[in-house]
């Protein structure tokens, strides 16, 4: 069975003429599209996902060598140089300049590190996958908040329409009471009572207008638009579908909830971080090579100029066989961290199932209330119309009319509450079971 909120507006607004200023009309599809494009949290999550994608590389895992190049230049300028030759003759050389320059390239490559690079590469892949699920979860959570804000506006707008209609009826009642008071058919007390009720309805109308404005600001903020941007919403799209099956929902939650999937990947990451430490028990093998060239000019030396090229290379094997039991300590801590991750996963699953049960019971309860309140609204509406006609012709007093009027408003309010709370429960059920809201 499906219920629409549109009949609420038709039920009350049909009694009065309402002029709506031309303005932007946002639909369900509009807020989803704008939210996906503009929302700040979604943009940040996409950037974080891109960072995780960039980090997943063989170079970041340690498979590739490093290559460094270096250039050197050094110069000396001796204003006066004095020396003695082998024949004991003294010679002086002025303004002596010498220089040295060269370049080199150094390659370092750890080609075996106890298989740590393989474990790290797999871990980076898990981190990338986790970032993708985290981003999906943020998108769905954000869209959920956007839709809640959207339906809040529909709810507040429907209440505004009801109070607007109520105010119109109270104004009509006040006019009738004033006319009859002047003719002597009403007491001053009845006239003043109509005035008090009109003022009270006007106050409620003004307060509800503020609540509707606040709700629109909240949606604009979530859509990353100017807070004061003016719009209205299409109020004919709320439907409540009563076809959820609790066991299917439980299974879907266990398999497709984004937070659970991310937490399971986190458990795999914790296991691989433990394995990374264990790879330190094995030796490391490395290769290094340095190649370069150099030139030196010295006008007063035995060799006036020298030039050389060189290539140095070698292999290194290292194995830390004892480190004060620090590796054992780190492995034990990593095991505890992995166990904590498992406990957190179990806790999250239990909490989500509890949330699902709560929202499902609330959802079913509100569907029952909707069925009941639909009938109550119809009865209250008919009763209010009869009371108004009786009041106009003088067959009933203002107290009876006011009571019928309040009953109609309260019945409509209860129905709005049931519809709105059922919709919120529906959105929450979709979110925690991993159902893509954009496909709903």
Short mmCIF file of C-alpha atoms in Angstrom, two decimals:
data_model
loop_
_atom_site.label_atom_id
_atom_site.label_comp_id
_atom_site.label_asym_id
_atom_site.label_seq_id
_atom_site.Cartn_x
_atom_site.Cartn_y
_atom_site.Cartn_z
CA UNK A 1 0.00 0.00 0.00
CA UNK A 2 1.26 3.48 -0.82
CA UNK A 3 0.34 6.73 0.87
CA UNK A 4 0.89 10.22 -0.48
CA UNK A 5 1.25 13.38 1.46
CA UNK A 6 -0.34 15.42 -1.33
CA UNK A 7 -3.88 14.89 -0.12
CA UNK A 8 -2.97 16.76 3.08
CA UNK A 9 -2.46 19.97 1.17
CA UNK A 10 -5.51 19.31 -1.00
CA UNK A 11 -7.57 18.66 2.11
CA UNK A 12 -6.98 22.10 3.60
CA UNK A 13 -5.69 24.38 0.88
CA UNK A 14 -8.73 23.61 -1.25
CA UNK A 15 -10.77 25.68 1.17
CA UNK A 16 -8.84 28.88 0.42
CA UNK A 17 -7.04 30.45 -2.53
CA UNK A 18 -3.27 30.36 -2.21
CA UNK A 19 -1.03 32.41 -4.50
CA UNK A 20 2.50 31.09 -4.89
CA UNK A 21 5.23 33.35 -6.18
CA UNK A 22 7.15 31.94 -9.12
CA UNK A 23 10.39 30.45 -7.82
CA UNK A 24 12.73 27.51 -8.23
CA UNK A 25 11.04 24.16 -7.63
CA UNK A 26 13.29 21.35 -6.39
CA UNK A 27 12.34 17.72 -6.90
CA UNK A 28 13.76 14.56 -5.37
CA UNK A 29 15.98 14.08 -8.42
CA UNK A 30 17.15 17.71 -8.28
CA UNK A 31 18.44 17.58 -4.71
CA UNK A 32 20.19 14.27 -5.34
CA UNK A 33 21.95 15.63 -8.44
CA UNK A 34 22.92 18.93 -6.81
CA UNK A 35 24.09 17.17 -3.66
CA UNK A 36 26.33 14.77 -5.59
CA UNK A 37 27.90 17.69 -7.47
CA UNK A 38 28.26 20.28 -4.71
CA UNK A 39 28.33 18.76 -1.23
CA UNK A 40 31.64 19.43 0.52
CA UNK A 41 31.82 16.12 2.39
CA UNK A 42 31.34 14.20 -0.86
CA UNK A 43 34.12 16.21 -2.54
CA UNK A 44 36.50 15.52 0.35
CA UNK A 45 35.70 11.80 0.29
CA UNK A 46 36.39 11.67 -3.44
CA UNK A 47 39.74 13.39 -2.90
CA UNK A 48 40.64 10.89 -0.17
CA UNK A 49 39.73 8.05 -2.50
CA UNK A 50 41.99 9.53 -5.18
CA UNK A 51 44.87 9.74 -2.67
CA UNK A 52 44.44 6.04 -1.83
CA UNK A 53 44.47 5.22 -5.57
CA UNK A 54 47.68 7.19 -6.02
CA UNK A 55 49.33 5.42 -3.08
CA UNK A 56 48.67 2.00 -4.59
CA UNK A 57 51.87 1.61 -6.63
CA UNK A 58 54.87 -0.69 -6.84
CA UNK A 59 57.13 2.22 -6.03
CA UNK A 60 55.29 3.03 -2.81
CA UNK A 61 55.45 -0.65 -1.84
CA UNK A 62 59.27 -0.66 -2.21
CA UNK A 63 59.75 -2.73 -5.37
CA UNK A 64 61.66 -0.11 -7.35
CA UNK A 65 65.19 1.25 -6.84
CA UNK A 66 66.15 4.82 -6.09
CA UNK A 67 68.44 6.88 -8.33
CA UNK A 68 70.20 10.04 -7.15
CA UNK A 69 72.41 12.38 -9.15
CA UNK A 70 74.88 14.91 -7.79
CA UNK A 71 76.98 17.69 -9.31
CA UNK A 72 79.92 19.32 -7.53
CA UNK A 73 81.98 22.39 -8.25
CA UNK A 74 84.74 23.81 -6.02
CA UNK A 75 87.17 26.60 -6.77
CA UNK A 76 90.22 28.16 -5.04
CA UNK A 77 91.79 31.53 -5.68
CA UNK A 78 95.25 32.09 -4.06
CA UNK A 79 96.35 35.70 -4.43
CA UNK A 80 99.98 34.79 -3.66
CA UNK A 81 101.67 31.39 -3.60
CA UNK A 82 105.35 30.95 -2.55
CA UNK A 83 107.27 27.70 -2.79
CA UNK A 84 110.82 26.26 -2.79
CA UNK A 85 112.06 24.02 -5.57
CA UNK A 86 114.34 20.99 -5.23
CA UNK A 87 117.36 23.25 -5.99
CA UNK A 88 116.46 25.48 -3.07
CA UNK A 89 115.34 28.30 -5.32
CA UNK A 90 112.31 30.27 -4.14
CA UNK A 91 109.52 31.07 -6.55
CA UNK A 92 106.39 33.14 -6.13
CA UNK A 93 103.22 32.78 -8.16
CA UNK A 94 100.47 35.38 -7.92
CA UNK A 95 96.72 35.06 -8.58
CA UNK A 96 96.67 31.26 -8.67
CA UNK A 97 93.29 29.75 -9.49
CA UNK A 98 92.34 26.08 -9.32
CA UNK A 99 88.96 24.33 -9.64
CA UNK A 100 87.40 20.92 -9.33
CA UNK A 101 84.11 19.78 -10.76
CA UNK A 102 82.33 16.54 -11.32
CA UNK A 103 79.02 14.66 -11.48
CA UNK A 104 77.83 11.28 -10.21
CA UNK A 105 74.78 9.03 -10.22
CA UNK A 106 74.00 6.56 -7.45
CA UNK A 107 71.60 3.63 -7.72
CA UNK A 108 70.31 1.83 -4.62
CA UNK A 109 68.00 -1.15 -4.85
CA UNK A 110 66.77 -3.36 -2.03
CA UNK A 111 65.61 -6.27 -4.16
CA UNK A 112 64.74 -8.54 -1.25
CA UNK A 113 63.45 -7.27 2.08
CA UNK A 114 62.04 -10.43 3.55
CA UNK A 115 59.02 -10.23 1.19
CA UNK A 116 57.78 -7.10 2.97
CA UNK A 117 57.23 -5.30 -0.32
CA UNK A 118 54.72 -7.94 -1.44
CA UNK A 119 52.77 -7.69 1.81
CA UNK A 120 52.83 -3.90 1.64
CA UNK A 121 51.59 -3.90 -1.94
CA UNK A 122 48.61 -6.08 -0.97
CA UNK A 123 47.96 -3.81 2.02
CA UNK A 124 47.94 -0.71 -0.20
CA UNK A 125 45.38 -2.41 -2.40
CA UNK A 126 43.20 -3.06 0.66
CA UNK A 127 43.57 0.56 1.75
CA UNK A 128 42.51 1.66 -1.73
CA UNK A 129 39.47 -0.61 -1.62
CA UNK A 130 38.59 0.59 1.89
CA UNK A 131 38.77 4.22 0.74
CA UNK A 132 36.36 3.42 -2.08
CA UNK A 133 33.82 1.91 0.32
CA UNK A 134 34.31 4.76 2.77
CA UNK A 135 33.61 7.21 -0.04
CA UNK A 136 30.45 5.31 -0.99
CA UNK A 137 29.36 5.34 2.64
CA UNK A 138 29.90 9.10 2.90
CA UNK A 139 27.95 9.64 -0.30
CA UNK A 140 25.01 7.59 0.99
CA UNK A 141 25.12 9.18 4.45
CA UNK A 142 25.21 12.64 2.92
CA UNK A 143 22.38 11.87 0.51
CA UNK A 144 20.41 10.48 3.43
CA UNK A 145 20.88 13.76 5.31
CA UNK A 146 19.92 15.73 2.19
CA UNK A 147 16.73 13.73 1.70
CA UNK A 148 15.83 14.07 5.37
CA UNK A 149 16.25 17.85 5.01
CA UNK A 150 14.19 17.75 1.80
CA UNK A 151 11.33 15.83 3.39
CA UNK A 152 11.54 18.05 6.45
CA UNK A 153 10.72 20.97 4.17
CA UNK A 154 7.76 19.07 2.73
CA UNK A 155 6.59 18.32 6.25
CA UNK A 156 7.01 21.91 7.43
CA UNK A 157 5.37 23.25 4.26
CA UNK A 158 2.35 20.98 4.77
CA UNK A 159 2.05 22.22 8.35
CA UNK A 160 2.34 25.78 7.09
CA UNK A 161 -0.51 25.17 4.63
CA UNK A 162 -2.68 23.72 7.39
CA UNK A 163 -2.03 26.69 9.67
CA UNK A 164 -2.61 29.10 6.82
CA UNK A 165 -6.01 27.52 6.24
CA UNK A 166 -6.71 27.54 9.97
CA UNK A 167 -5.86 31.24 10.14
CA UNK A 168 -8.20 31.95 7.23
CA UNK A 169 -11.03 30.13 8.99
CA UNK A 170 -10.31 31.97 12.25
CA UNK A 171 -10.35 35.28 10.39
CA UNK A 172 -13.73 34.38 8.91
CA UNK A 173 -15.00 33.38 12.35
CA UNK A 174 -13.76 36.68 13.81
CA UNK A 175 -15.56 38.64 11.11
CA UNK A 176 -18.79 36.76 11.76
CA UNK A 177 -18.43 37.21 15.50
CA UNK A 178 -17.79 40.94 15.07
CA UNK A 179 -20.83 41.40 12.86
CA UNK A 180 -23.08 39.45 15.21
CA UNK A 181 -21.69 41.34 18.22
CA UNK A 182 -22.55 44.65 16.57
CA UNK A 183 -26.03 43.34 15.81
CA UNK A 184 -26.43 42.21 19.41
CA UNK A 185 -26.61 38.50 18.57
CA UNK A 186 -23.24 37.72 20.25
CA UNK A 187 -21.91 38.66 23.61
CA UNK A 188 -18.69 40.62 23.90
CA UNK A 189 -17.12 37.56 25.53
CA UNK A 190 -17.75 35.47 22.40
CA UNK A 191 -16.33 38.23 20.19
CA UNK A 192 -13.22 38.56 22.35
CA UNK A 193 -12.83 34.77 22.40
CA UNK A 194 -12.79 34.76 18.58
CA UNK A 195 -10.19 37.56 18.67
CA UNK A 196 -7.97 35.59 21.09
CA UNK A 197 -8.20 32.43 18.97
CA UNK A 198 -7.36 34.41 15.81
CA UNK A 199 -4.30 35.91 17.51
CA UNK A 200 -3.18 32.48 18.69
CA UNK A 201 -3.55 31.04 15.16
CA UNK A 202 -1.66 34.02 13.73
CA UNK A 203 1.18 33.43 16.19
CA UNK A 204 1.36 29.73 15.25
CA UNK A 205 1.32 30.69 11.57
CA UNK A 206 4.25 33.10 12.00
CA UNK A 207 6.26 30.53 14.01
CA UNK A 208 5.65 27.86 11.38
CA UNK A 209 6.76 30.27 8.66
CA UNK A 210 10.07 30.61 10.52
CA UNK A 211 10.41 26.83 10.88
CA UNK A 212 9.87 26.41 7.14
CA UNK A 213 12.50 29.06 6.40
CA UNK A 214 15.01 27.37 8.73
CA UNK A 215 14.43 24.01 7.05
CA UNK A 216 15.16 25.55 3.64
CA UNK A 217 18.39 27.07 4.95
CA UNK A 218 19.52 23.64 6.18
CA UNK A 219 18.92 22.09 2.76
CA UNK A 220 20.77 24.92 1.01
CA UNK A 221 23.75 24.37 3.31
CA UNK A 222 23.81 20.62 2.57
CA UNK A 223 23.62 21.39 -1.15
CA UNK A 224 26.52 23.88 -0.78
CA UNK A 225 24.37 26.73 -2.06
CA UNK A 226 23.81 30.22 -0.71
CA UNK A 227 21.83 29.88 2.50
CA UNK A 228 19.34 32.56 1.43
CA UNK A 229 18.63 31.06 -2.00
CA UNK A 230 14.85 30.97 -2.52
CA UNK A 231 13.11 27.80 -3.67
CA UNK A 232 10.14 25.59 -3.04
CA UNK A 233 9.76 21.81 -3.16
CA UNK A 234 7.53 19.49 -5.12
CA UNK A 235 5.25 18.21 -2.39
CA UNK A 236 3.68 15.34 -4.30
CA UNK A 237 6.51 12.80 -4.22
CA UNK A 238 6.41 11.36 -0.70
CA UNK A 239 5.35 7.75 -0.82
CA UNK A 240 5.64 5.13 1.86
CA UNK A 241 6.15 1.56 0.62
CA UNK A 242 5.21 -1.17 3.06
CA UNK A 243 7.01 -4.10 1.49
CA UNK A 244 10.08 -4.50 3.70
CA UNK A 245 10.82 -8.03 4.93
CA UNK A 246 12.88 -8.01 8.08
CA UNK A 247 14.90 -11.17 7.40
CA UNK A 248 15.91 -9.99 3.94
CA UNK A 249 16.86 -6.65 5.45
CA UNK A 250 19.05 -8.35 8.05
CA UNK A 251 20.88 -10.38 5.41
CA UNK A 252 21.32 -7.34 3.19
CA UNK A 253 22.77 -5.37 6.09
CA UNK A 254 25.31 -8.10 6.90
CA UNK A 255 26.45 -8.31 3.28
CA UNK A 256 26.15 -4.78 1.88
CA UNK A 257 26.41 -2.20 4.67
CA UNK A 258 29.26 0.12 3.68
CA UNK A 259 30.62 0.51 7.22
CA UNK A 260 30.68 -3.26 7.74
CA UNK A 261 32.49 -3.81 4.45
CA UNK A 262 35.03 -1.13 5.35
CA UNK A 263 35.52 -2.65 8.80
CA UNK A 264 36.12 -6.12 7.30
CA UNK A 265 38.77 -4.63 5.03
CA UNK A 266 40.27 -2.93 8.08
CA UNK A 267 40.62 -6.37 9.65
CA UNK A 268 42.58 -7.56 6.59
CA UNK A 269 44.80 -4.48 6.79
CA UNK A 270 45.52 -5.15 10.47
CA UNK A 271 46.53 -8.73 9.62
CA UNK A 272 48.91 -7.55 6.90
CA UNK A 273 50.48 -4.96 9.20
CA UNK A 274 51.32 -7.83 11.52
CA UNK A 275 52.83 -9.76 8.61
CA UNK A 276 54.90 -6.73 7.61
CA UNK A 277 56.62 -6.83 10.99
CA UNK A 278 57.29 -10.53 10.71
CA UNK A 279 59.13 -10.04 7.42
CA UNK A 280 61.84 -8.27 9.43
CA UNK A 281 62.92 -11.69 10.74
CA UNK A 282 64.43 -12.40 7.30
CA UNK A 283 67.63 -10.90 5.82
CA UNK A 284 67.75 -8.03 3.33
CA UNK A 285 69.64 -8.08 0.03
CA UNK A 286 70.56 -4.83 -1.70
CA UNK A 287 72.51 -3.67 -4.76
CA UNK A 288 74.19 -0.30 -5.13
CA UNK A 289 76.16 1.32 -7.91
CA UNK A 290 77.77 4.74 -8.35
CA UNK A 291 79.05 6.15 -11.62
CA UNK A 292 80.64 9.56 -12.14
CA UNK A 293 83.24 11.76 -13.71
CA UNK A 294 85.48 14.50 -12.36
CA UNK A 295 88.03 17.05 -13.51
CA UNK A 296 90.62 19.06 -11.56
CA UNK A 297 92.71 22.02 -12.76
CA UNK A 298 95.76 23.14 -10.71
CA UNK A 299 98.27 25.35 -12.54
CA UNK A 300 101.03 24.98 -9.94
CA UNK A 301 100.79 21.26 -9.23
CA UNK A 302 102.83 18.43 -10.65
CA UNK A 303 99.82 17.53 -12.76
CA UNK A 304 98.27 20.64 -14.18
CA UNK A 305 94.96 18.91 -14.93
CA UNK A 306 93.38 15.57 -14.12
CA UNK A 307 90.22 13.90 -15.37
CA UNK A 308 88.63 10.64 -14.25
CA UNK A 309 85.56 8.49 -14.75
CA UNK A 310 84.56 5.71 -12.42
CA UNK A 311 82.00 3.00 -11.71
CA UNK A 312 81.63 1.45 -8.27
CA UNK A 313 79.12 -1.30 -7.49
CA UNK A 314 78.44 -3.96 -4.96
CA UNK A 315 75.94 -6.16 -3.14
CA UNK A 316 75.00 -5.94 0.53
CA UNK A 317 73.39 -8.56 2.74
CA UNK A 318 72.16 -7.55 6.18
CA UNK A 319 70.31 -9.47 8.84
CA UNK A 320 69.36 -8.15 12.22
CA UNK A 321 69.13 -11.31 14.27
CA UNK A 322 68.46 -9.61 17.60
CA UNK A 323 66.87 -6.22 18.39
CA UNK A 324 66.15 -6.44 22.09
CA UNK A 325 62.91 -8.39 21.53
CA UNK A 326 61.31 -5.29 19.99
CA UNK A 327 60.09 -7.23 16.97
CA UNK A 328 58.30 -9.71 19.21
CA UNK A 329 56.71 -6.85 21.12
CA UNK A 330 55.53 -5.17 17.93
CA UNK A 331 54.12 -8.45 16.57
CA UNK A 332 52.20 -9.01 19.80
CA UNK A 333 50.83 -5.49 19.68
CA UNK A 334 49.83 -5.98 16.05
CA UNK A 335 47.96 -9.16 17.01
CA UNK A 336 46.12 -7.25 19.74
CA UNK A 337 45.29 -4.50 17.24
CA UNK A 338 43.91 -7.09 14.83
CA UNK A 339 41.82 -8.64 17.64
CA UNK A 340 40.50 -5.20 18.55
CA UNK A 341 39.52 -4.69 14.95
CA UNK A 342 37.57 -7.96 15.05
CA UNK A 343 35.82 -6.89 18.26
CA UNK A 344 34.97 -3.53 16.68
CA UNK A 345 33.58 -5.32 13.64
CA UNK A 346 31.37 -7.53 15.81
CA UNK A 347 30.25 -4.51 17.84
CA UNK A 348 29.39 -2.54 14.71
CA UNK A 349 27.40 -5.43 13.28
CA UNK A 350 25.46 -5.81 16.54
CA UNK A 351 24.72 -2.08 16.75
CA UNK A 352 23.58 -1.89 13.13
CA UNK A 353 21.25 -4.87 13.55
CA UNK A 354 19.83 -3.16 16.63
CA UNK A 355 19.28 0.05 14.68
CA UNK A 356 17.59 -1.93 11.93
CA UNK A 357 15.20 -3.59 14.38
CA UNK A 358 14.35 -0.21 15.94
CA UNK A 359 13.70 1.48 12.61
CA UNK A 360 11.71 -1.46 11.26
CA UNK A 361 9.40 -1.53 14.30
CA UNK A 362 9.01 2.24 14.11
CA UNK A 363 8.28 2.00 10.40
CA UNK A 364 5.59 -0.66 10.86
CA UNK A 365 4.06 1.25 13.77
CA UNK A 366 3.83 4.45 11.76
CA UNK A 367 2.18 2.64 8.86
CA UNK A 368 -0.56 1.53 11.25
CA UNK A 369 -0.93 5.09 12.52
CA UNK A 370 -1.19 6.37 8.96
CA UNK A 371 -4.10 4.03 8.24
CA UNK A 372 -5.86 5.24 11.37
CA UNK A 373 -5.14 8.93 10.96
CA UNK A 374 -6.27 8.99 7.31
CA UNK A 375 -9.74 8.08 8.54
CA UNK A 376 -9.54 10.55 11.42
CA UNK A 377 -8.61 13.39 9.07
CA UNK A 378 -11.59 12.71 6.83
CA UNK A 379 -13.97 12.62 9.79
CA UNK A 380 -12.43 15.74 11.35
CA UNK A 381 -12.60 17.61 8.05
CA UNK A 382 -16.29 16.80 7.57
CA UNK A 383 -17.03 17.74 11.16
CA UNK A 384 -15.19 21.08 10.79
CA UNK A 385 -17.14 21.93 7.64
CA UNK A 386 -20.45 21.11 9.34
CA UNK A 387 -19.49 23.16 12.41
CA UNK A 388 -18.55 26.13 10.20
CA UNK A 389 -21.89 26.08 8.38
CA UNK A 390 -23.78 25.72 11.68
CA UNK A 391 -21.82 28.63 13.13
CA UNK A 392 -22.59 30.83 10.13
CA UNK A 393 -26.36 30.30 10.44
CA UNK A 394 -26.30 30.52 14.22
CA UNK A 395 -27.14 26.91 15.04
CA UNK A 396 -23.92 26.49 17.10
CA UNK A 397 -21.70 28.71 19.15
CA UNK A 398 -18.09 29.70 18.59
CA UNK A 399 -16.84 27.23 21.20
CA UNK A 400 -18.22 24.25 19.28
CA UNK A 401 -16.77 25.57 16.03
CA UNK A 402 -13.35 26.15 17.62
CA UNK A 403 -13.31 22.65 19.03
CA UNK A 404 -14.12 21.14 15.63
CA UNK A 405 -11.48 23.35 14.03
CA UNK A 406 -8.78 22.28 16.51
CA UNK A 407 -9.73 18.62 16.10
CA UNK A 408 -9.21 18.93 12.34
CA UNK A 409 -5.82 20.62 12.80
CA UNK A 410 -4.68 18.08 15.38
CA UNK A 411 -5.80 15.14 13.21
CA UNK A 412 -3.89 16.54 10.24
CA UNK A 413 -0.84 17.14 12.44
CA UNK A 414 -0.86 13.57 13.71
CA UNK A 415 -1.10 12.26 10.17
CA UNK A 416 1.79 14.47 9.10
CA UNK A 417 3.85 13.18 12.03
CA UNK A 418 3.14 9.57 11.11
CA UNK A 419 3.96 10.14 7.43
CA UNK A 420 7.15 12.05 8.19
CA UNK A 421 8.44 9.61 10.82
CA UNK A 422 7.67 6.66 8.55
CA UNK A 423 9.65 8.34 5.77
CA UNK A 424 12.61 8.98 8.07
CA UNK A 425 12.56 5.33 9.19
CA UNK A 426 12.39 4.26 5.55
CA UNK A 427 15.43 6.37 4.64
CA UNK A 428 17.37 5.01 7.62
CA UNK A 429 16.50 1.40 6.69
CA UNK A 430 17.74 1.98 3.16
CA UNK A 431 20.93 3.59 4.43
CA UNK A 432 21.99 0.95 6.97
CA UNK A 433 21.16 -1.94 4.63
CA UNK A 434 23.45 -0.51 1.94
CA UNK A 435 20.68 0.26 -0.51
CA UNK A 436 21.74 2.95 -2.94
CA UNK A 437 19.40 5.84 -2.30
CA UNK A 438 19.91 7.23 -5.79
CA UNK A 439 18.37 4.04 -7.19
CA UNK A 440 15.42 4.12 -4.83
#
